XYZ file of C-alpha atoms in Angstrom:
689
model
C 133.020 139.598 94.444
C 129.860 137.836 93.317
C 129.353 134.589 95.248
C 126.858 131.856 94.382
C 125.828 129.551 97.248
C 124.085 126.288 96.317
C 121.938 124.470 98.910
C 120.163 121.135 98.481
C 116.629 122.476 98.847
C 114.841 125.805 98.779
C 114.049 125.797 102.518
C 117.703 125.188 103.343
C 118.735 128.003 100.976
C 116.368 130.452 102.661
C 117.560 129.375 106.107
C 121.233 129.811 105.124
C 120.529 133.249 103.639
C 118.623 134.272 106.764
C 121.527 133.246 109.026
C 124.378 134.677 106.950
C 122.576 137.959 106.268
C 121.221 138.319 109.819
C 117.753 138.435 108.305
C 118.451 141.191 105.747
C 118.263 139.081 102.582
C 115.898 139.855 99.703
C 114.041 137.315 97.578
C 113.726 137.236 93.812
C 113.154 134.685 91.096
C 115.374 133.545 88.259
C 113.018 131.688 85.984
C 110.786 129.884 88.459
C 113.591 129.334 90.969
C 113.775 131.268 94.242
C 117.023 133.155 94.841
C 117.965 134.875 98.122
C 120.354 137.842 97.890
C 122.354 139.801 100.449
C 125.547 141.859 100.689
C 128.394 141.357 103.142
C 131.761 143.154 103.303
C 131.290 144.430 99.768
C 130.561 140.962 98.352
C 127.256 140.119 96.672
C 125.788 136.738 97.649
C 123.090 134.764 95.881
C 121.749 131.636 97.593
C 119.815 129.125 95.509
C 118.153 125.866 96.533
C 117.902 122.749 94.391
C 115.256 120.022 94.545
C 117.620 117.280 95.609
C 119.116 115.657 92.525
C 118.914 117.981 89.506
C 120.545 115.462 87.158
C 119.615 111.865 86.435
C 121.287 108.998 84.641
C 119.583 106.942 81.953
C 120.240 104.765 78.943
C 120.410 106.241 75.408
C 117.180 106.631 73.450
C 117.585 103.357 71.503
C 117.101 101.401 74.743
C 113.730 102.966 75.569
C 111.700 100.330 73.700
C 111.573 97.243 75.917
C 110.881 95.030 72.899
C 113.762 96.362 70.791
C 116.647 95.308 73.044
C 117.290 92.232 75.136
C 117.304 93.109 78.868
C 120.801 91.638 79.211
C 122.134 94.266 76.788
C 121.469 96.938 79.430
C 124.251 95.532 81.617
C 126.965 97.046 79.431
C 124.963 99.753 77.689
C 126.221 103.343 77.708
C 124.841 105.586 80.439
C 124.015 109.253 79.924
C 123.538 112.054 82.427
C 120.531 114.279 81.737
C 118.779 117.177 83.530
C 116.086 116.006 85.917
C 114.809 119.521 86.702
C 115.515 121.595 83.594
C 114.115 124.805 85.080
C 116.526 124.722 88.027
C 119.449 123.760 85.775
C 118.681 126.737 83.521
C 118.414 129.059 86.532
C 121.789 127.921 87.888
C 123.410 128.424 84.493
C 122.035 131.967 84.373
C 123.230 132.731 87.918
C 126.656 131.279 87.085
C 127.211 133.810 84.286
C 128.070 136.607 86.755
C 129.396 134.479 89.617
C 133.096 134.645 90.509
C 132.994 132.065 93.293
C 130.619 129.259 94.184
C 130.125 127.603 97.559
C 128.453 124.187 97.588
C 126.342 123.855 100.745
C 124.399 120.668 100.061
C 123.990 117.975 102.724
C 127.248 116.364 103.708
C 126.784 112.707 102.823
C 127.095 110.481 99.765
C 123.988 111.760 98.010
C 124.525 115.374 99.056
C 128.080 115.364 97.710
C 126.870 113.972 94.375
C 124.089 116.572 94.209
C 126.662 119.292 94.884
C 129.095 117.896 92.309
C 126.367 117.818 89.640
C 125.450 121.437 90.428
C 129.112 122.460 90.298
C 129.526 120.827 86.879
C 126.506 122.788 85.593
C 128.127 125.994 86.885
C 131.528 125.103 85.416
C 129.994 124.752 81.946
C 129.314 128.491 82.171
C 132.461 129.419 84.112
C 135.147 126.788 83.592
C 137.691 128.217 86.053
C 135.312 129.529 88.708
C 136.593 129.301 92.282
C 134.705 126.704 94.271
C 134.478 125.837 97.956
C 132.545 123.374 100.114
C 130.637 124.309 103.275
C 129.825 121.407 105.593
C 127.527 121.519 108.619
C 125.432 119.150 110.715
C 122.806 121.630 111.873
C 121.172 124.682 110.333
C 121.783 126.869 113.375
C 123.534 130.264 113.298
C 126.598 128.870 115.090
C 126.997 125.837 112.818
C 126.277 127.622 109.540
C 128.539 130.617 110.233
C 131.354 128.323 111.323
C 130.933 126.200 108.175
C 131.190 129.250 105.895
C 134.210 130.566 107.803
C 135.959 127.188 107.505
C 135.115 126.064 103.970
C 136.952 123.129 102.424
C 137.068 121.325 99.098
C 134.658 118.960 97.376
C 135.067 115.299 98.337
C 135.160 113.619 94.935
C 135.618 110.143 96.424
C 132.359 110.610 98.329
C 130.503 111.794 95.215
C 132.013 108.901 93.196
C 130.492 106.480 95.682
C 127.120 108.160 95.082
C 127.568 107.871 91.312
C 128.321 104.154 91.621
C 125.154 103.678 93.677
C 123.139 105.420 90.936
C 124.663 103.292 88.180
C 124.214 100.013 90.056
C 120.588 100.774 90.886
C 119.838 101.734 87.275
C 121.540 98.761 85.632
C 120.307 96.145 88.079
C 116.802 97.564 88.326
C 116.268 98.155 84.606
C 117.709 94.869 83.319
C 116.055 92.612 85.902
C 112.722 94.456 85.874
C 112.527 94.221 82.090
C 113.470 90.551 82.066
C 110.931 89.485 84.710
C 108.172 91.747 83.335
C 108.624 90.589 79.733
C 108.801 86.956 80.805
C 105.538 87.374 82.736
C 103.936 89.447 79.915
C 103.428 92.372 82.275
C 103.692 95.600 80.282
C 103.218 99.338 80.817
C 102.222 100.363 84.341
C 101.642 96.689 85.126
C 105.379 95.854 85.148
C 107.038 93.748 87.856
C 109.746 95.709 89.640
C 112.992 93.965 90.641
C 115.894 95.755 92.310
C 119.288 95.313 93.901
C 118.017 96.258 97.375
C 114.230 96.076 97.129
C 114.088 92.401 96.083
C 116.157 91.008 98.997
C 114.089 93.242 101.295
C 110.855 91.889 99.825
C 112.234 88.358 100.251
C 112.601 89.009 104.003
C 108.880 89.873 104.184
C 107.742 86.979 101.970
C 109.912 84.412 103.763
C 108.517 85.547 107.109
C 104.971 85.168 105.739
C 105.744 81.637 104.529
C 107.133 80.844 107.977
C 103.880 82.087 109.536
C 101.714 80.108 107.093
C 103.739 76.922 107.627
C 103.554 77.289 111.396
C 101.636 74.537 113.168
C 100.593 75.418 116.711
C 101.666 73.051 119.466
C 99.335 72.611 122.451
C 100.649 73.090 125.963
C 99.274 73.637 129.451
C 100.042 76.046 132.281
C 99.166 75.510 135.946
C 98.389 78.651 137.984
C 97.160 79.227 141.521
C 95.613 82.274 143.220
C 96.520 82.728 146.885
C 94.847 84.745 149.636
C 97.058 87.302 151.434
C 96.339 90.124 153.872
C 96.187 92.514 150.934
C 95.570 91.669 147.291
C 95.560 88.057 145.993
C 98.877 86.607 144.835
C 99.129 84.891 141.452
C 101.713 82.098 141.140
C 102.723 79.848 138.266
C 104.079 76.309 138.265
C 107.860 76.457 137.861
C 107.808 74.143 134.852
C 106.056 76.855 132.829
C 104.812 75.288 129.616
C 103.849 71.649 130.141
C 103.711 69.786 126.836
C 101.983 66.639 128.126
C 98.349 66.974 129.245
C 98.546 63.857 131.418
C 101.456 65.354 133.316
C 99.588 68.681 133.636
C 96.565 66.860 135.071
C 98.757 64.999 137.570
C 100.288 68.278 138.784
C 96.856 69.893 138.994
C 95.461 67.025 141.082
C 98.294 67.277 143.623
C 97.546 70.903 144.531
C 96.255 71.176 148.124
C 94.097 73.830 149.806
C 97.183 75.753 150.958
C 100.686 76.611 149.770
C 103.802 77.329 151.827
C 106.311 80.104 151.110
C 109.687 78.340 150.859
C 111.914 81.217 149.758
C 111.811 84.952 149.101
C 114.665 86.100 146.890
C 115.420 89.736 146.069
C 118.005 91.082 143.632
C 118.721 94.447 142.062
C 119.144 95.005 138.338
C 120.107 98.114 136.407
C 118.615 99.019 133.004
C 121.192 100.858 130.958
C 120.061 104.093 129.278
C 119.738 104.005 125.470
C 122.529 105.088 123.156
C 122.321 108.260 121.024
C 120.089 108.215 117.962
C 121.532 107.250 114.621
C 119.147 107.076 111.663
C 118.290 103.391 112.033
C 117.595 103.644 115.774
C 115.549 106.815 115.227
C 113.333 105.261 112.554
C 112.703 102.221 114.706
C 111.899 104.359 117.761
C 109.491 106.485 115.690
C 107.141 103.521 115.653
C 106.473 104.261 119.337
C 104.823 107.552 118.321
C 102.882 105.940 115.474
C 105.070 106.957 112.536
C 106.280 104.848 109.628
C 109.987 105.125 108.741
C 109.172 107.211 105.663
C 106.967 109.667 107.583
C 109.491 109.859 110.413
C 112.359 110.697 108.056
C 110.466 113.310 106.064
C 109.427 114.975 109.335
C 112.976 114.836 110.702
C 114.299 116.424 107.503
C 111.750 119.219 107.886
C 112.876 119.827 111.485
C 116.524 119.799 110.409
C 115.900 122.327 107.641
C 114.145 124.591 110.145
C 117.160 124.342 112.464
C 115.487 122.407 115.305
C 117.455 119.139 115.151
C 120.784 118.003 113.737
C 121.207 116.240 110.405
C 118.979 113.131 110.534
C 121.003 110.851 108.224
C 123.891 109.531 110.289
C 125.400 106.224 111.414
C 127.040 107.812 114.440
C 126.032 106.776 117.971
C 128.745 108.664 119.877
C 128.589 112.373 120.766
C 131.818 114.152 119.902
C 133.787 116.035 122.553
C 133.020 119.270 120.706
C 129.274 118.892 121.364
C 128.536 121.190 124.299
C 126.236 119.015 126.400
C 125.810 121.618 129.148
C 124.869 124.325 126.648
C 122.172 122.013 125.227
C 120.854 121.334 128.729
C 120.764 125.057 129.525
C 118.809 125.630 126.322
C 116.306 122.816 126.967
C 116.000 123.848 130.615
C 114.138 126.992 129.554
C 111.436 124.916 127.815
C 108.360 124.303 130.012
C 107.937 120.774 128.607
C 111.456 119.694 129.576
C 112.381 122.038 132.439
C 111.763 119.500 135.210
C 113.657 116.754 133.343
C 116.678 118.988 132.810
C 116.746 120.041 136.473
C 116.926 116.392 137.556
C 119.769 115.683 135.130
C 121.713 118.724 136.340
C 121.420 117.428 139.913
C 123.368 114.291 138.989
C 126.870 114.028 140.450
C 128.201 113.341 136.977
C 126.711 113.744 133.512
C 128.233 111.032 131.327
C 126.635 110.470 127.880
C 126.116 106.892 126.732
C 128.112 105.609 123.762
C 126.981 103.304 120.982
C 129.226 101.047 118.923
C 129.129 103.089 115.707
C 131.230 106.194 115.153
C 131.630 108.349 112.055
C 133.258 111.671 111.305
C 130.616 113.171 109.034
C 127.702 113.922 111.398
C 126.945 113.583 115.119
C 124.041 111.498 116.452
C 120.631 113.113 116.005
C 120.049 115.656 118.774
C 118.112 118.901 119.403
C 119.803 122.083 118.199
C 117.200 124.786 118.935
C 114.106 125.248 121.054
C 110.744 124.623 119.430
C 107.270 125.171 120.791
C 104.159 123.158 120.045
C 102.635 126.247 118.453
C 105.448 126.462 115.892
C 105.189 122.835 114.791
C 102.570 120.474 113.418
C 101.442 117.602 115.659
C 103.702 115.171 113.813
C 106.672 117.533 113.934
C 106.215 117.986 117.669
C 106.074 114.205 118.189
C 109.400 113.795 116.399
C 111.001 116.816 118.078
C 109.949 115.602 121.529
C 111.209 112.095 120.715
C 114.632 113.499 119.755
C 114.802 115.730 122.842
C 113.783 112.974 125.231
C 116.233 110.520 123.676
C 118.985 113.108 124.112
C 118.040 113.577 127.778
C 117.891 109.812 128.311
C 121.437 109.399 126.984
C 122.675 111.793 129.693
C 120.866 110.012 132.515
C 121.834 107.224 134.925
C 120.580 103.643 134.619
C 117.141 102.784 135.945
C 117.291 100.554 139.030
C 114.699 97.890 139.649
C 114.187 95.345 142.381
C 113.311 91.835 141.221
C 111.476 89.730 143.801
C 110.836 86.000 143.420
C 108.553 84.206 145.893
C 108.827 80.403 145.806
C 106.019 78.224 147.130
C 105.045 74.550 147.354
C 101.689 72.818 147.481
C 101.288 69.051 147.463
C 104.947 68.679 146.587
C 104.606 70.839 143.469
C 106.712 73.982 143.095
C 105.310 77.388 142.194
C 106.735 80.890 141.943
C 105.570 84.469 141.652
C 107.782 87.198 140.224
C 107.539 90.907 140.918
C 109.277 94.036 139.673
C 109.550 97.377 141.415
C 111.556 100.395 140.248
C 113.547 101.979 143.060
C 115.032 104.609 140.722
C 113.480 105.382 137.340
C 116.726 106.929 136.107
C 116.570 107.565 132.354
C 113.064 106.103 132.098
C 111.514 109.188 133.720
C 112.725 111.256 130.753
C 111.995 108.734 127.989
C 108.471 107.318 128.368
C 108.457 105.331 125.117
C 109.560 102.078 126.770
C 107.063 100.327 129.012
C 107.874 100.731 132.689
C 105.771 97.882 134.017
C 105.761 97.104 137.717
C 104.316 94.060 139.478
C 104.203 94.739 143.202
C 104.054 91.583 145.332
C 102.603 91.540 148.867
C 105.031 91.393 151.777
C 105.279 87.779 152.988
C 107.499 85.711 155.269
C 109.280 82.449 154.572
C 107.372 79.390 155.890
C 104.161 81.431 155.796
C 101.142 79.341 154.811
C 98.638 80.825 152.344
C 95.173 79.657 151.425
C 94.662 78.775 147.744
C 91.536 80.555 146.496
C 91.616 79.145 142.972
C 93.654 76.828 140.755
C 93.683 76.624 136.970
C 94.919 74.248 134.305
C 94.997 76.459 131.200
C 95.135 74.950 127.723
C 97.122 77.094 125.272
C 98.874 76.900 121.916
C 102.183 78.262 120.673
C 101.887 81.363 118.474
C 103.352 81.882 115.004
C 106.292 84.284 114.657
C 105.435 87.974 114.418
C 105.651 89.869 111.149
C 108.208 92.644 110.877
C 106.747 96.079 111.463
C 108.065 98.590 108.927
C 110.128 100.170 111.736
C 111.620 96.819 112.760
C 112.256 95.968 109.121
C 114.626 98.956 108.984
C 116.762 97.312 111.683
C 116.701 93.973 109.851
C 117.838 95.678 106.642
C 120.646 97.354 108.565
C 121.729 94.019 110.073
C 121.850 92.390 106.637
C 123.631 95.305 104.951
C 120.679 96.178 102.708
C 120.568 99.818 101.637
C 121.903 102.755 103.616
C 120.656 105.048 106.353
C 119.429 107.419 103.631
C 117.665 104.860 101.415
C 116.083 102.161 103.591
C 112.825 103.987 104.297
C 112.476 104.786 100.578
C 112.922 101.106 99.697
C 110.018 100.160 101.971
C 107.881 102.956 100.482
C 108.680 101.639 97.008
C 107.472 98.146 97.962
C 104.152 99.699 99.012
C 103.818 101.743 95.814
C 104.624 98.678 93.673
C 101.731 96.808 95.338
C 104.107 94.215 96.705
C 103.106 94.820 100.328
C 100.177 96.310 102.239
C 99.303 97.111 105.850
C 101.638 97.563 108.804
C 103.134 95.203 109.754
C 103.599 94.809 105.991
C 102.052 91.714 104.454
C 103.054 90.508 100.969
C 100.552 90.352 98.132
C 100.224 87.198 96.025
C 102.158 89.028 93.308
C 105.060 89.550 95.717
C 104.953 85.897 96.722
C 104.923 84.807 93.070
C 107.952 86.959 92.196
C 110.017 85.954 95.245
C 109.134 82.248 95.099
C 110.078 82.162 91.410
C 113.370 83.990 91.910
C 114.283 81.946 94.988
C 113.784 78.790 92.947
C 115.532 79.775 89.716
C 117.804 82.762 90.485
C 118.211 82.769 94.251
C 121.112 85.214 94.311
C 118.779 88.093 93.391
C 116.808 87.531 96.599
C 119.810 87.137 98.911
C 121.371 90.121 100.726
C 124.973 88.919 100.288
C 125.778 90.494 96.920
C 124.080 93.775 97.744
C 125.812 93.940 101.139
C 129.164 93.303 99.421
C 128.544 96.117 96.944
C 127.516 98.491 99.760
C 130.808 97.764 101.556
C 132.736 98.360 98.348
C 131.021 101.718 97.881
C 132.297 102.624 101.356
C 135.770 101.513 100.236
C 135.561 103.981 97.339
C 135.072 106.755 99.916
C 138.195 105.597 101.766
C 140.198 105.515 98.518
C 140.656 101.742 98.741
C 138.759 100.918 95.533
C 138.264 102.675 92.207
C 134.811 103.552 90.916
C 135.206 101.424 87.766
C 136.343 98.374 89.751
C 133.062 98.237 91.658
C 130.941 98.890 88.553
C 132.733 96.113 86.639
C 132.348 93.638 89.502
C 128.622 94.394 89.740
C 128.208 93.883 85.987
C 129.918 90.502 86.211
C 127.611 89.536 89.101
C 124.618 90.517 86.989
C 125.848 88.570 83.957
C 126.143 85.457 86.129
C 122.568 85.987 87.325
C 121.339 86.293 83.736
C 122.896 82.910 82.944
C 120.570 81.384 85.557
C 117.603 83.361 84.242
C 118.195 82.423 80.603
C 118.737 78.747 81.438
C 115.401 78.597 83.292
C 113.360 81.024 81.168
C 110.434 78.673 80.416
C 110.178 77.491 84.023
C 110.314 81.098 85.258
C 107.536 82.125 82.855
C 105.287 79.268 83.976
C 106.008 79.838 87.667
C 105.217 83.557 87.379
C 102.074 82.953 85.325
C 100.719 80.450 87.855
C 101.648 82.565 90.857
C 100.337 85.846 89.474
C 96.952 84.309 88.699
C 96.466 83.726 92.434
C 96.547 87.468 93.095
C 93.478 87.972 90.908
C 91.294 85.103 92.190
C 89.077 86.224 95.081
C 86.824 83.187 95.629
C 84.052 80.992 94.175
C 81.283 82.227 91.906
C 77.908 81.947 93.705
C 76.185 80.968 90.438
C 78.441 78.269 88.973
C 81.225 77.596 91.488
C 84.064 78.594 89.138
C 86.646 81.156 90.262
C 85.839 84.858 90.443
C 88.762 86.974 89.193
C 89.686 90.642 89.060
C 89.540 91.416 85.327
C 89.743 94.320 82.889
C 87.275 95.055 80.125
C 88.400 95.991 76.623
C 87.949 99.624 77.620
C 90.287 99.151 80.590
C 87.758 99.323 83.430
C 88.083 96.802 86.250
C 85.452 94.357 87.415
C 85.061 90.989 89.101
C 84.212 88.360 86.504
C 83.670 84.623 86.436
C 86.269 82.342 84.829
C 83.296 80.261 83.667
C 82.471 82.949 81.057
C 80.777 82.752 78.505
C 78.702 80.021 80.185
C 78.433 82.219 83.293
C 78.001 86.020 83.141
C 78.274 86.741 86.872
C 80.127 90.006 87.588
C 80.626 92.698 90.220
C 81.787 96.324 89.825
C 85.102 97.631 91.200
C 86.443 101.166 91.866
C 87.893 102.953 88.842
C 90.895 104.439 90.652
C 93.603 103.166 92.980
C 95.497 99.916 93.179
C 93.512 96.872 94.234
C 95.042 94.517 96.769
C 93.591 91.097 97.569
C 93.907 90.590 101.323
C 93.957 87.259 103.130
C 90.770 88.051 105.047
C 87.612 86.431 103.661
C 83.983 87.448 103.929
C 82.118 84.980 106.200
C 78.923 85.428 104.154
C 80.271 85.046 100.599
C 83.671 83.355 101.077
C 85.336 86.065 98.963
C 88.673 87.687 99.722
C 88.313 91.232 100.998
C 89.979 93.976 98.944
C 91.956 97.101 99.821
C 92.491 100.134 97.618
C 95.872 101.879 97.810
C 97.288 104.942 96.089
C 100.801 105.828 94.937
C 100.619 109.233 96.601
C 100.229 110.087 100.279
C 96.506 109.349 100.181
C 95.562 106.796 102.833
C 94.479 103.314 101.685
C 90.906 102.319 102.346
C 89.256 98.950 102.833
C 86.768 98.078 100.110
C 85.976 94.809 101.869
C 83.937 92.090 100.199
C 82.964 93.214 96.665
C 79.670 91.288 96.931
C 78.730 92.955 100.243
C 79.794 96.283 98.769
C 77.589 95.782 95.720
C 74.615 94.569 97.811
C 74.865 97.658 100.027
C 75.043 99.934 96.983
C 72.021 98.168 95.436
C 70.063 98.472 98.687
C 70.800 102.210 98.980
C 69.872 102.681 95.332
C 66.511 100.954 95.865
C 65.844 103.044 98.984
C 66.524 106.204 97.003
C 64.154 105.067 94.232
C 61.396 104.245 96.716
C 61.894 107.609 98.410
C 61.571 109.448 95.091
C 58.495 107.389 94.213
C 56.843 108.178 97.568
C 57.588 111.901 97.215
C 56.130 111.862 93.683
C 52.928 110.121 94.840
C 52.522 112.578 97.731
C 52.499 115.446 95.252
């Protein structure tokens, strides 16, 4: 029998072929697509890898012209499915001609099931009645893969339907709203303003936080501290009132402090720090920030490690290890690794090994955990960072709590109360295996109650409250999860999209003026687009499709009705929206005052399309500065102290790192100076000849 096995990606296909053939497979090409062949028990097997989705959905050709159709018409427009990668589709069709059975071995989740279903439909166009099976696994290890192919099941069409609904909702919401806002703002071509079902509420979180920071007014307060002489190191103590909001009161306390302080109480208590729960996708992406990785980089690296068989499937909500996961076998495996040998030995010495449990369970995939040994030599630096993070998290979940001793020393001086707090770990527990959390100790000197100590120094410190912190991209993932925005598989891509759309820059991400203009306008005139409620509701309903509680068309119809209600708000406020966007978007181009006339300097484009800084006082003022030809320009909030101009950053849509252009005037002056030096050098060399 000729069997065709379809994997989600080429690397996964090669790995599956290697495992099932015990390394005896042969490679060939059908078109430009790699195919891995082997024989087993008289059956011929061909394993082919896709490139993720091989089909896409889109509107019919008549909707391509943004000017020809009203954006609202897209809500109920027909939707067509078209090949996304024609070469792979053609290769699969050719392979299907001789196939008698197909086994779908794409990732087992919503997107993977849809990818597999699309591939199966391509095959069935060639062989309508072909036998088909579904292989599901959570790790690309010999044990998992062989078991999956020995215990194949059927396609889960409810799961793939949920994926189809997600595609349709994203297309209809994104296309209709993006066109409406872009056309209203007269932003055409590559300059369009992107609006989306998930990305816009996510952007609103960032913009609202920025507004909160900008509106923050610091409040002054005072702290009173004393330094005391002991037999060993000095002891720092703080007034028990902490922040004192009245300076007069702070001065009164300060004036009462005598030359000595008396120890009135020494209190000791023990506290246990619980070990962390197993990694699901959200927790993993947040933890990856500790090793310097963005969510997007962390996920792409984790997927690479999964495909190579080193870790389990990285897209999971699960935080509970199943009973079938052989913890002791994993420990035996990791115990042979020189990096983790000592950690494993300590865990094995425990009286009982009891894994921690999170509050989320799912049947599709286990929490992220190591599946095979990897050495530093086999992996890139980034891959090793992620692999070690996964291993150490796994070890931490099998470890006992950390035990720390909290000591509080209470003192008085001049009737005023002070205290000093110390922390000492008596048992590091899980922390010795998982060094990504700070294990800070403050060791206090040994003292006795009623002991009198000399005060070496006293301070009345003036301070101010700080504004709230921005969300780091890793912390933003958790916030999205809490608000029901996106899924474990899409959240990191949403954040990446906000970067590529020039809505945010830096990390923690800061919004551009364009982002602020879009969100402020929508919050004022069509607030529902910026709120997570509707999107969270739709995400829950897509889960209900999987459970068979809702039909695909029910959810699509409800989303269309939601969108039609939103368009009523947009249409009613069209003129106000246009004016609000126009005013707000102008701010993103203004970088400061012209040194010649005092009018605004703006980022402009010439008739030929090249960018430059020009004066809004033109034609009366011709002042201008050059700008880079390539990359996306972002106006930062930092200003040049010499020229009072906003500094600029240049970002790229690809993986190329952004770079800081800085002040365009300073940049130009430096270029001019170097140019003059070069001219003088050439002149000197010419004269010397």
